[in-house]
Tab-separated table of C-alpha atoms in Angstrom:
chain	number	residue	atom	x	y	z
E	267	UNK	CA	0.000	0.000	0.000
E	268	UNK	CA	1.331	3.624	-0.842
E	269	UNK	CA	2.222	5.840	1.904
E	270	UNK	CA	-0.139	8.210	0.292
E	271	UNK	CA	-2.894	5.783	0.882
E	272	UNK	CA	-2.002	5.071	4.389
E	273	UNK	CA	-1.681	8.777	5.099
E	274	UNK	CA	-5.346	9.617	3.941
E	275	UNK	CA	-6.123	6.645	5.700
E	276	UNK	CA	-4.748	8.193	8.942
E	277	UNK	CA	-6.752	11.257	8.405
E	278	UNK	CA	-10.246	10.055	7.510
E	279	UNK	CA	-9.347	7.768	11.366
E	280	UNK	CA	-8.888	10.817	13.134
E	281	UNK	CA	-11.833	13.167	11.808
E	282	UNK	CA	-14.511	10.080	12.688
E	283	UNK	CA	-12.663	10.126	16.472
E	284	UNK	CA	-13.090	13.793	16.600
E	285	UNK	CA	-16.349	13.546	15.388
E	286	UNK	CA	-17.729	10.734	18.104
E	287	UNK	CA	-16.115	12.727	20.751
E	288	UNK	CA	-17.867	15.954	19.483
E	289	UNK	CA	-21.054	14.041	19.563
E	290	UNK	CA	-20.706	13.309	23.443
E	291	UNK	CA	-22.395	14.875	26.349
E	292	UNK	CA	-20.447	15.922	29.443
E	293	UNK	CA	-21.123	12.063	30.854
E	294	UNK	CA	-19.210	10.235	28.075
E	295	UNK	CA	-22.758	9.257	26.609
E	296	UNK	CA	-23.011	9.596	22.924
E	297	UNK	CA	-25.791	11.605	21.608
E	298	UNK	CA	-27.354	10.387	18.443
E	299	UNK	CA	-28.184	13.655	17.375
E	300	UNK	CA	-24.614	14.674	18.022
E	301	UNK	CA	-25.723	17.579	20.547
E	302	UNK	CA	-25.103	17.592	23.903
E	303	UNK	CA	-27.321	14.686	26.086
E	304	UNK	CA	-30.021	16.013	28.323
E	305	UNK	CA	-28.255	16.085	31.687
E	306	UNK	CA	-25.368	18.938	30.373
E	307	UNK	CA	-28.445	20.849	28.923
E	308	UNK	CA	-29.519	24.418	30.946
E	309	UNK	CA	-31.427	24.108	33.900
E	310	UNK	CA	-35.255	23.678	32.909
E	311	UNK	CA	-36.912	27.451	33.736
E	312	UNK	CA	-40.370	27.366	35.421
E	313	UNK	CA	-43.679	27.308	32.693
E	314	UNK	CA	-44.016	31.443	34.255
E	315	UNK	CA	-41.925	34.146	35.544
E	316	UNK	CA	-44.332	34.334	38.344
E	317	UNK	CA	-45.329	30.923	39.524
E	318	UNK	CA	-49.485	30.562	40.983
E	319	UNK	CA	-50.106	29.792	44.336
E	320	UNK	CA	-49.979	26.376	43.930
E	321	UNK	CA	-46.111	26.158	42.606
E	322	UNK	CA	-44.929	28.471	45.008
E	323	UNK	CA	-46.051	26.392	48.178
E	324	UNK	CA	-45.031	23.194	49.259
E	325	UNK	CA	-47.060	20.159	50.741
E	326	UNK	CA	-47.100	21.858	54.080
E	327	UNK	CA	-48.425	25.456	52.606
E	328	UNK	CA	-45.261	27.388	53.111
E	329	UNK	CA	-43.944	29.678	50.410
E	330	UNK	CA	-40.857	28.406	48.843
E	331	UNK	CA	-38.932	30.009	46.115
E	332	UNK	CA	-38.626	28.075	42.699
E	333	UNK	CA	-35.459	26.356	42.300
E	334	UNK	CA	-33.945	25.398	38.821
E	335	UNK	CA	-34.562	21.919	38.483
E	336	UNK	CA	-31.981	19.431	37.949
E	337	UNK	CA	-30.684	18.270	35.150
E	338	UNK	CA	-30.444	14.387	33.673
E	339	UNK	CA	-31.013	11.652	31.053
E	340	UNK	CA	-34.363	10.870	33.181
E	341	UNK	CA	-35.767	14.177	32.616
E	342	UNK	CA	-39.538	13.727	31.605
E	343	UNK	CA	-39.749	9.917	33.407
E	344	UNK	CA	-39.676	7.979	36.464
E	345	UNK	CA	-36.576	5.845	37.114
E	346	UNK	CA	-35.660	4.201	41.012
E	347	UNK	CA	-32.934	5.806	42.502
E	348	UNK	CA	-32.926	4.312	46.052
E	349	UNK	CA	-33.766	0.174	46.925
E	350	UNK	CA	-33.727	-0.525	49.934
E	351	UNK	CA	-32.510	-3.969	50.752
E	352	UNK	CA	-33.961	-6.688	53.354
E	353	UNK	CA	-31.093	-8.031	56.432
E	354	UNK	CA	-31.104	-11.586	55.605
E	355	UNK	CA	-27.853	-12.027	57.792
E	356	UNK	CA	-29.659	-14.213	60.938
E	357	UNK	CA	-31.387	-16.102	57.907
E	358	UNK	CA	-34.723	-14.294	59.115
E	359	UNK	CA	-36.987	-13.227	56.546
E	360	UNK	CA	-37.974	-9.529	56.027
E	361	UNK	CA	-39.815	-7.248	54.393
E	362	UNK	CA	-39.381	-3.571	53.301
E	363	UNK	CA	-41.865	-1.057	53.109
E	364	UNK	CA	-41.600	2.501	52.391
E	365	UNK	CA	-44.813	4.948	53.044
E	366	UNK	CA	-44.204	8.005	52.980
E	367	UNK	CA	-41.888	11.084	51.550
E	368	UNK	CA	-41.683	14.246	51.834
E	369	UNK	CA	-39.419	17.220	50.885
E	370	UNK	CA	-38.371	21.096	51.482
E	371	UNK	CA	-36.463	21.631	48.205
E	372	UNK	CA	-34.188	19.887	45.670
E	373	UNK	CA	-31.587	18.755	47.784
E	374	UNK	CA	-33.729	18.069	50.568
E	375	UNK	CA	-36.197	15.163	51.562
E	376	UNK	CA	-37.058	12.438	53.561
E	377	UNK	CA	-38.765	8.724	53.156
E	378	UNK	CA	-40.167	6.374	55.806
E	379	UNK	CA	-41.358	3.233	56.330
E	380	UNK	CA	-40.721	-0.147	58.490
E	381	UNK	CA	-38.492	-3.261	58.238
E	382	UNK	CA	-40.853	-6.104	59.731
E	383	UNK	CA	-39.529	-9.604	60.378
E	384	UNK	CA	-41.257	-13.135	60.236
E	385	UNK	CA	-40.693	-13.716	63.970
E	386	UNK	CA	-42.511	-10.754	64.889
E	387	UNK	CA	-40.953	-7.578	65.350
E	388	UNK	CA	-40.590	-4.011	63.242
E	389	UNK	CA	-37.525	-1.529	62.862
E	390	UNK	CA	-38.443	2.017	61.794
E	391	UNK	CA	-37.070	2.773	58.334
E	392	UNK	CA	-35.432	6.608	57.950
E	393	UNK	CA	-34.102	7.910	54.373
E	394	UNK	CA	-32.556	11.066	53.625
E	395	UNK	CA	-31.724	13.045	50.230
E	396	UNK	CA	-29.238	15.449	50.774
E	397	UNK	CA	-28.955	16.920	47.146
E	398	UNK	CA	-26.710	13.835	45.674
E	399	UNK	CA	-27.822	10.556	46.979
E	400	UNK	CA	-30.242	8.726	49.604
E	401	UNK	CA	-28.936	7.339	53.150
E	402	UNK	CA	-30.335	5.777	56.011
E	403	UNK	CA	-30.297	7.592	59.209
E	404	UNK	CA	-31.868	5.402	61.622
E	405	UNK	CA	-29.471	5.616	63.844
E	406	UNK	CA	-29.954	9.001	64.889
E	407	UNK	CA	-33.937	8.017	66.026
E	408	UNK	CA	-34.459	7.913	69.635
E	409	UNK	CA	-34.609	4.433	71.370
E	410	UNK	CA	-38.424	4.990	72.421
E	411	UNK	CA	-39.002	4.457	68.387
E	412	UNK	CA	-36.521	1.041	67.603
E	413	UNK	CA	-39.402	-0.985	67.316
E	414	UNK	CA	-41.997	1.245	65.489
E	415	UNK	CA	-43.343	1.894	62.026
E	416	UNK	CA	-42.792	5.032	60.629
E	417	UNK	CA	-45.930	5.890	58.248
E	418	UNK	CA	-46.182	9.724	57.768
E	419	UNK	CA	-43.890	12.723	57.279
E	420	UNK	CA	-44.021	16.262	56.584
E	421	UNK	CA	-41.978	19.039	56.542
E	422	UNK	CA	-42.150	22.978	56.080
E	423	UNK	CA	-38.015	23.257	56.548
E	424	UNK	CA	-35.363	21.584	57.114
E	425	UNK	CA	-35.379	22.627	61.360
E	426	UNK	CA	-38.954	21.062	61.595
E	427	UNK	CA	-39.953	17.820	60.091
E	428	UNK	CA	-42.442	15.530	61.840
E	429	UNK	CA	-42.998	12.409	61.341
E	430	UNK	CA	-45.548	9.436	63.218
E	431	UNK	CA	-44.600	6.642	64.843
E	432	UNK	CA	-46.562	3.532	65.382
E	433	UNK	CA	-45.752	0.279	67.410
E	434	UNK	CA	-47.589	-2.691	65.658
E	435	UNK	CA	-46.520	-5.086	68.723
E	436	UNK	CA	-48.575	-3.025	71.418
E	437	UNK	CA	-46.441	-0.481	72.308
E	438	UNK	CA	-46.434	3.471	72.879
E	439	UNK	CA	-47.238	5.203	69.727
E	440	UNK	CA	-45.551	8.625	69.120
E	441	UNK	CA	-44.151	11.560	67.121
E	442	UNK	CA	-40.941	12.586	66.187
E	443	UNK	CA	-39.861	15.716	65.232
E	444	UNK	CA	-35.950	16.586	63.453
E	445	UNK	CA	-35.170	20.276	64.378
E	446	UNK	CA	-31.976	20.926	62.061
E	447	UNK	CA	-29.718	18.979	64.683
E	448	UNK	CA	-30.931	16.102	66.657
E	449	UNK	CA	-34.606	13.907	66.489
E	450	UNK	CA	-36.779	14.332	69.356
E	451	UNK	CA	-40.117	11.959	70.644
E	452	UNK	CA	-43.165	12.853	71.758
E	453	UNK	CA	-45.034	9.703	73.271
E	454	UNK	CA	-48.940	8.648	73.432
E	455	UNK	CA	-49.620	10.400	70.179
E	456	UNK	CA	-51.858	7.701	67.968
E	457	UNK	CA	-52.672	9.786	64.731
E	458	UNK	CA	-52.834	9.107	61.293
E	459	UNK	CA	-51.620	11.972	59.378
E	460	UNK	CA	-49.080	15.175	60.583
E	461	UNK	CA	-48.713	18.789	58.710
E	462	UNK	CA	-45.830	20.330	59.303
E	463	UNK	CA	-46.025	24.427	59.498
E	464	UNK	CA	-43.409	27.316	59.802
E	465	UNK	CA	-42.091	28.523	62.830
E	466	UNK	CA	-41.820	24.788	64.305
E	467	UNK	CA	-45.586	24.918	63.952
E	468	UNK	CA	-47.327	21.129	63.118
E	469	UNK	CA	-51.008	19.533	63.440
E	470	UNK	CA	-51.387	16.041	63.720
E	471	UNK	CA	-54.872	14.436	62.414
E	472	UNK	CA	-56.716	11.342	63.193
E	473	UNK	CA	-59.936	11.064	65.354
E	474	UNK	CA	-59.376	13.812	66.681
E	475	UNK	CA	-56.659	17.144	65.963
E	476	UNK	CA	-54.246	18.530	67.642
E	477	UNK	CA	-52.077	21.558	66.963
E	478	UNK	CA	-48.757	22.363	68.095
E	479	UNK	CA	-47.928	26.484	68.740
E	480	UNK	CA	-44.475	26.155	68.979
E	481	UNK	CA	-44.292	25.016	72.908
E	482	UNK	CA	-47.702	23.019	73.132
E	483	UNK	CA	-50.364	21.152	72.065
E	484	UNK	CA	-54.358	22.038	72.333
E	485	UNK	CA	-56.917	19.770	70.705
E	486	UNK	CA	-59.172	20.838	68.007
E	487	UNK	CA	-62.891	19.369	67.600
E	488	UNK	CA	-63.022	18.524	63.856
E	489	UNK	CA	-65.788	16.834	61.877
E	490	UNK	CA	-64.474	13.776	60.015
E	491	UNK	CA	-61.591	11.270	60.586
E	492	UNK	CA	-58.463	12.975	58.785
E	493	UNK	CA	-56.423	10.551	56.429
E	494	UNK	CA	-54.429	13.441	54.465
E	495	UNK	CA	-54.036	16.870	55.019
E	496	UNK	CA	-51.624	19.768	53.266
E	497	UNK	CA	-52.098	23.708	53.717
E	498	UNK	CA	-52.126	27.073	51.471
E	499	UNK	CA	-51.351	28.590	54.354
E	500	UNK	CA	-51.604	28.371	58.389
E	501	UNK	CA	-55.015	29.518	57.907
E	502	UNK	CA	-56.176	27.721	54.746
E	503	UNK	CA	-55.535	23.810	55.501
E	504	UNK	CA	-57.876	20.953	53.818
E	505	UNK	CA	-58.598	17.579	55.244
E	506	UNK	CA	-59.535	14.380	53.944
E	507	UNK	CA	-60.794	11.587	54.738
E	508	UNK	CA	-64.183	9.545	55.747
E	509	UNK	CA	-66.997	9.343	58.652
E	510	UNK	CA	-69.093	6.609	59.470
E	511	UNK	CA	-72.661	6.145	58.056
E	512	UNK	CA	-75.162	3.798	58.910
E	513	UNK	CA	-74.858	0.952	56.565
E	514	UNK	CA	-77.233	-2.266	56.591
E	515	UNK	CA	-76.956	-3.498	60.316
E	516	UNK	CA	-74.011	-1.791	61.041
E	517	UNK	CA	-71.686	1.055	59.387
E	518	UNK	CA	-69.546	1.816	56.340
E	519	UNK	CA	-67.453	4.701	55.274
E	520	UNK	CA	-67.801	7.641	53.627
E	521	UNK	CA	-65.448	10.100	52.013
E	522	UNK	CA	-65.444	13.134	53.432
E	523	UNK	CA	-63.667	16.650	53.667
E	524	UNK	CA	-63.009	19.718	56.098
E	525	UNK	CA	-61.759	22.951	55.857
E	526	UNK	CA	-60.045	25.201	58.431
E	527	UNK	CA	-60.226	29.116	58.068
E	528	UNK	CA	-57.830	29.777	60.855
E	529	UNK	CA	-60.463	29.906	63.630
E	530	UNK	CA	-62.288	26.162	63.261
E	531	UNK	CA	-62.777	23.440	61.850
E	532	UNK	CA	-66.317	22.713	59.266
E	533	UNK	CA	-67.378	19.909	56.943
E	534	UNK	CA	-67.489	20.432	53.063
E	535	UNK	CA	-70.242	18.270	51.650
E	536	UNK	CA	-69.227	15.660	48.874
E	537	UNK	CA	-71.405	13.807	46.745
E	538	UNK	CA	-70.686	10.191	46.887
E	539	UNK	CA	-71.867	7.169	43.878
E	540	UNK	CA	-74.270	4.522	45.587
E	541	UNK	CA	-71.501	1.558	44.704
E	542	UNK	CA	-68.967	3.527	46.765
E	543	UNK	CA	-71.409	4.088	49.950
E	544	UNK	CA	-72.011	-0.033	49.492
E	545	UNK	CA	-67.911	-0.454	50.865
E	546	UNK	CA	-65.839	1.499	53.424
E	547	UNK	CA	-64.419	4.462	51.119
E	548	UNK	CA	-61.944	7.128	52.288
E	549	UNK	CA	-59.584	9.710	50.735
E	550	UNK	CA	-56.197	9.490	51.194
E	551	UNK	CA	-54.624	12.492	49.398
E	552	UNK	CA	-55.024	16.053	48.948
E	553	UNK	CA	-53.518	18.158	46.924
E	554	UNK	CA	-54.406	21.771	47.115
E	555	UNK	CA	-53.383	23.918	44.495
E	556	UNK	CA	-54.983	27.688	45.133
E	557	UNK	CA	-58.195	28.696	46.802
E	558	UNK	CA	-59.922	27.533	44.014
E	559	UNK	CA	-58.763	24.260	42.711
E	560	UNK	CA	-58.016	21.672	45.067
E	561	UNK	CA	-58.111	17.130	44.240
E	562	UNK	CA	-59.392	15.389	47.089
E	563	UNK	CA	-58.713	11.013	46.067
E	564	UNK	CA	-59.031	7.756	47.454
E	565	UNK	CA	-61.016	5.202	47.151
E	566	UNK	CA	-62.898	1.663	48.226
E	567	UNK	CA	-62.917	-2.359	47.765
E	568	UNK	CA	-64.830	-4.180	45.980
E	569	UNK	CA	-66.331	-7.536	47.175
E	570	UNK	CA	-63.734	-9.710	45.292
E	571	UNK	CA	-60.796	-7.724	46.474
E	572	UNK	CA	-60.366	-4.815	43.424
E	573	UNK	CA	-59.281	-1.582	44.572
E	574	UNK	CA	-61.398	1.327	42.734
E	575	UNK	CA	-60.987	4.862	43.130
E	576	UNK	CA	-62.954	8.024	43.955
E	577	UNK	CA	-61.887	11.771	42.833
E	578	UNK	CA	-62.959	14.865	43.804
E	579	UNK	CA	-62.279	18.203	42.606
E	580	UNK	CA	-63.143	21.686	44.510
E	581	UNK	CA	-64.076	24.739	41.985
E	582	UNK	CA	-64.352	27.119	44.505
E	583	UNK	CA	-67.475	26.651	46.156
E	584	UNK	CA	-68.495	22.788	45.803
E	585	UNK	CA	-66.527	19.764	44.929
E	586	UNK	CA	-66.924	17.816	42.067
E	587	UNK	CA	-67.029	14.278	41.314
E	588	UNK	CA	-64.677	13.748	38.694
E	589	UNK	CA	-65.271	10.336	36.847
E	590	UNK	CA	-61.848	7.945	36.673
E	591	UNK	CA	-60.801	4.434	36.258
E	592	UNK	CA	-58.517	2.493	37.818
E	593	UNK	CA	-57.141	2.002	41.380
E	594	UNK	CA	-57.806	3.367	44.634
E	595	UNK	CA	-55.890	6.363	44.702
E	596	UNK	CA	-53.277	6.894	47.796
E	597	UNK	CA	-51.131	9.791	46.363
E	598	UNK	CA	-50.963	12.982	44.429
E	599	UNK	CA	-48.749	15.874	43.088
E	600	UNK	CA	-48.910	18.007	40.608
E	601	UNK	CA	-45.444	18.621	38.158
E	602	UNK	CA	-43.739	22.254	36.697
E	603	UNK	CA	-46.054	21.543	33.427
E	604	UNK	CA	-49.271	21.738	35.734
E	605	UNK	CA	-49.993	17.832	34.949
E	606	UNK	CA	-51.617	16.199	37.427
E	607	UNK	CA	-50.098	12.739	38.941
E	608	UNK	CA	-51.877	9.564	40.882
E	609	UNK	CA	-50.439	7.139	42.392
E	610	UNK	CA	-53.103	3.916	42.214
E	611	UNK	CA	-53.451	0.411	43.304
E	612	UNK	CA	-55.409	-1.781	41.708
E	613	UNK	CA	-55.696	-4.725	43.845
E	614	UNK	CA	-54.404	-6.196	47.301
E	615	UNK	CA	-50.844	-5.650	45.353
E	616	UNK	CA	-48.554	-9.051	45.227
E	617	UNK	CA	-46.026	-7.451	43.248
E	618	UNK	CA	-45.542	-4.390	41.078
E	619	UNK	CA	-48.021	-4.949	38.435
E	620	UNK	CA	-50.828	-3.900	41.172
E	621	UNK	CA	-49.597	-0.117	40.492
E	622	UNK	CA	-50.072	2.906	38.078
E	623	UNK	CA	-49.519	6.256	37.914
E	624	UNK	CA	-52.206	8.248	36.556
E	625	UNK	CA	-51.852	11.702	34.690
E	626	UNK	CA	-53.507	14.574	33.119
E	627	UNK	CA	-52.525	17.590	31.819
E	628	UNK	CA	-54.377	19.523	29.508
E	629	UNK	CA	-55.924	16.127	27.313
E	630	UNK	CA	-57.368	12.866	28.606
E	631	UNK	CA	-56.236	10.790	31.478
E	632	UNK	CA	-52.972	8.207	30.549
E	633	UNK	CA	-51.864	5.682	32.683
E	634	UNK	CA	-48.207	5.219	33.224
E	635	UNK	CA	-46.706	1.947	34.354
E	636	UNK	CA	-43.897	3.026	37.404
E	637	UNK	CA	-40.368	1.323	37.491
E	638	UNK	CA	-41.698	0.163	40.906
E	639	UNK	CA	-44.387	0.198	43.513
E	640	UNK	CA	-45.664	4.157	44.067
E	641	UNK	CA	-48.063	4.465	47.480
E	642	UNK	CA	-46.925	7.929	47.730
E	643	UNK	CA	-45.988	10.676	45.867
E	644	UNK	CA	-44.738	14.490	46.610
E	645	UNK	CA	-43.544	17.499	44.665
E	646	UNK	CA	-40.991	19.919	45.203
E	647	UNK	CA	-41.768	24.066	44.788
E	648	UNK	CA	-42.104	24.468	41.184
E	649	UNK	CA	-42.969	20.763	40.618
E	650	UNK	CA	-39.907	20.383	39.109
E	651	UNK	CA	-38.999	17.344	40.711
E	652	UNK	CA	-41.223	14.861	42.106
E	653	UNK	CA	-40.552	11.883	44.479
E	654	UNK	CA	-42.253	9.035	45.205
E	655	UNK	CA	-42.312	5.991	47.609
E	656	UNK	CA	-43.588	2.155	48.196
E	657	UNK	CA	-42.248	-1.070	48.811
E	658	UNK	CA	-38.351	-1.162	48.836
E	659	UNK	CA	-38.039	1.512	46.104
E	660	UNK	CA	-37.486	5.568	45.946
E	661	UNK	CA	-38.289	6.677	42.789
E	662	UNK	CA	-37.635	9.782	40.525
E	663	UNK	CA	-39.575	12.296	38.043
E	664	UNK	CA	-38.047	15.483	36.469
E	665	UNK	CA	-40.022	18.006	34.115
C-alpha cells in the first residue's frame, strides 16, 4: 500500500474520532443527534416568571422560592434511585416497606417506612436526600421508636420535620420531630396523618386534631376522621378523609372533607356514587393547588378484592365528582407543566403490576406503568422534581 494511501487513511481515522467525541455529552454518553445529552443541557426554567399559588407552596403550605430543576437523562420519566434492601444475615426473613416522603427543596427530603420480620418484630425505616444521593439515618432516632413503624412525614423546613410513629406489637405510639440537629419523641400520640407548618408549627390528624404552637399542644374538635391533610397557608388547611354512616346493620365509610379558616374546623359536603357508599371508602390524598382548585382522592374495595378509586375536585365553592378508572388512589402531586399525577393500586398488590400512575394535563387521562411500587408521591416548589415511595423503592420524576 502507498504511503499516500495510508496517510489519507490516517486522516479520515482521526476526523470520525473527533467527530464521536464531538457528539458526546459531558457524561461520556453519545448523543445520536450529536448535541449535547439532556443532563449537560440548561437548567429547565419554570412554565411562568411568576409561579401561581400552587407552585410556590409546598405540601405543608409554606412559600418556597422556585429552584432550577436538575438536570439528567431521566428528565420527563420515572426511574428508582434508592432500593432498599432486606437483612437476611440471621437467615430471618424480612420485608421492606416505604410509606411516605416528603421534601423542602431539591436537595432536601425524607422517606419512611418499616423493616418487619417473620418472627414478629418491626424496625423504623429513615431515608434522607441530601442533594446527591439517599442514606439511612436510623441511627440518629431515639430508642423509644426502635421498634416502630414510621408511616407519615411532613416538613415545612429543614429545622422542623415531623414524622408518626406507630408500634404494631402493642407499644407506645408517638411523634418525632428533626429540628436541624438532633430527632426528638413525643409519646402517646396515635394519629394518622401530621402537617408540618413554619415557625416549628405542626397539626397532627386522626380522630381527633391537635395543633402544636411552637411550645404546646391544644386539641381541636373537627368533623371527620383525617387521612391526608396539606395547607395554602396556616389559615387555609384541607382535610380528607371519611366518617361513618349507617350501613345495613351496622356502618360503612364515607369520604369526606373539612376545611379550616384559621379559627375552626367545618365539613365540606361531597357527593358520593351509591356503589362507593355499598364499601368502606376514604380519601387518602389532597392536593391543594390555590383557593380555588383543590383534588381530594381515594377510594374503596370491591367484594372480590379490586381496589377502585374516587376523585374529587373543589371549583371554589363545591366539589366535584370527577369520573376515573382504575385504582384506589393513595397519592398525588402536581409537576412544573401543571400535569396532574396519581399514584393507584389496583388490587391487594402481590407485586408491582398492582400499580399505576395516573396523569392529566391539559388532554385525557394516561396511565403510566412506574419502574416500581408508588403508594406515595410528593412534589418539590415548582414541581420540578417529584418523588415518590412504596415497597423497597425511591423513585424519581423530572419536568
Amino acid at each position: 500500500m502507498g504511503q499516500s494511501k495510508i496517510t489519507e487513511m490516517k486522516r479520515v481515522a482521526v476526523c470520525v474520532i473527533m467527530s464521536l467525541v464531538a457528539a458526546c455529552g459531558a457524561n461520556g454518553e453519545l448523543s445520536g443527534s450529536g448535541t449535547p445529552s439532556r443532563s449537560a443541557a440548561a437548567p429547565h426554567e419554570p412554565p411562568s416568571a411568576r409561579p401561581s399559588l400552587g407552585e410556590q407552596l409546598g405540601r405543608d403550605g409554606t412559600t418556597k422560592t422556585p429552584v432550577p430543576a436538575q438536570t439528567s437523562r431521566s428528565a420527563g420519566r420515572w426511574k428508582v434511585v434508592y432500593r432498599q434492601k432486606g437483612d437476611d444475615r440471621e437467615q430471618v426473613f424480612q420485608s421492606v416497606m416505604f410509606t411516605d416522603v416528603a421534601a423542602v427543596g431539591e436537595d432536601r427530603a425524607w422517606a419512611v417506612g418499616e423493616r418487619a420480620y417473620s418472627t414478629a418484630g418491626h424496625e423504623p425505616l429513615l431515608a434522607e436526600w441530601d442533594g446527591r444521593r439517599w442514606r439511612k439515618v436510623m441511627d440518629a432516632l431515639p430508642k423509644e421508636v426502635r421498634m416502630c413503624h414510621l408511616t407519615r412525614v411532613d416538613a415545612s423546613d429543614p429545622g422542623n420535620v415531623w414524622v408518626i410513629a406507630h408500634d404494631p406489637e402493642g407499644g407506645e405510639d408517638g411523634l418525632l420531630h428533626f429540628d436541624g440537629q438532633r430527632w426528638s419523641h413525643t409519646p402517646g400520640m396515635r394519629q394518622e396523618e401530621v402537617l408540618a407548618l413554619p415557625g416549628g408549627r405542626a397539626w397532627t390528624f386522626g380522630r381527633k386534631a391537635r395543633y402544636f404552637d411552637g411550645s404546646r399542644w391544644t386539641d381541636h374538635p373537627i368533623p371527620i376522621n383525617v387521612q391526608a391533610a396539606q395547607a395554602l397557608s396556616p389559615e387555609s388547611i384541607w382535610a380528607v378523609g371519611e366518617v361513618s354512616t349507617p350501613c345495613g346493620r351496622g356502618t360503612c365509610g364515607v369520604p369526606a372533607a373539612a376545611y379550616f379558616d384559621g379559627r375552626s374546623w367545618r365539613r365540606t359536603p361531597l357527593s358520593v356514587a351509591e356503589s362507593a357508599v355499598s364499601f368502606d371508602t376514604t380519601l387518602k390524598a389532597v392536593l391543594a393547588v390555590d383557593g380555588d382548585k383543590v383534588w381530594a382522592a381515594g377510594g374503596f374495595t370491591t367484594p372480590d378484592g379490586a381496589f377502585r378509586p374516587v376523585l374529587y375536585q373543589w371549583n371554589g365553592g363545591s366539589w366535584q365528582a370527577v369520573n376515573v378508572s382504575g385504582g384506589q388512589i393513595t397519592g398525588l402531586a402536581r409537576d412544573s407543566r401543571g400535569a396532574l399525577w396519581a399514584a393507584t393500586t389496583r388490587w391487594t398488590p402481590e407485586g408491582p403490576d398492582g400499580y399505576r400512575l395516573l396523569t392529566r394535563g391539559d388532554g385525557p387521562w394516561r396511565s403510566v406503568r412506574p419502574p416500581g411500587p408508588i403508594t406515595a408521591v410528593t412534589q418539590t416548589a415548582g414541581g420540578t422534581l417529584l418523588w415518590g415511595v412504596g415497597g423497597d423503592t425511591i423513585v424519581r420524576y423530572m419536568t
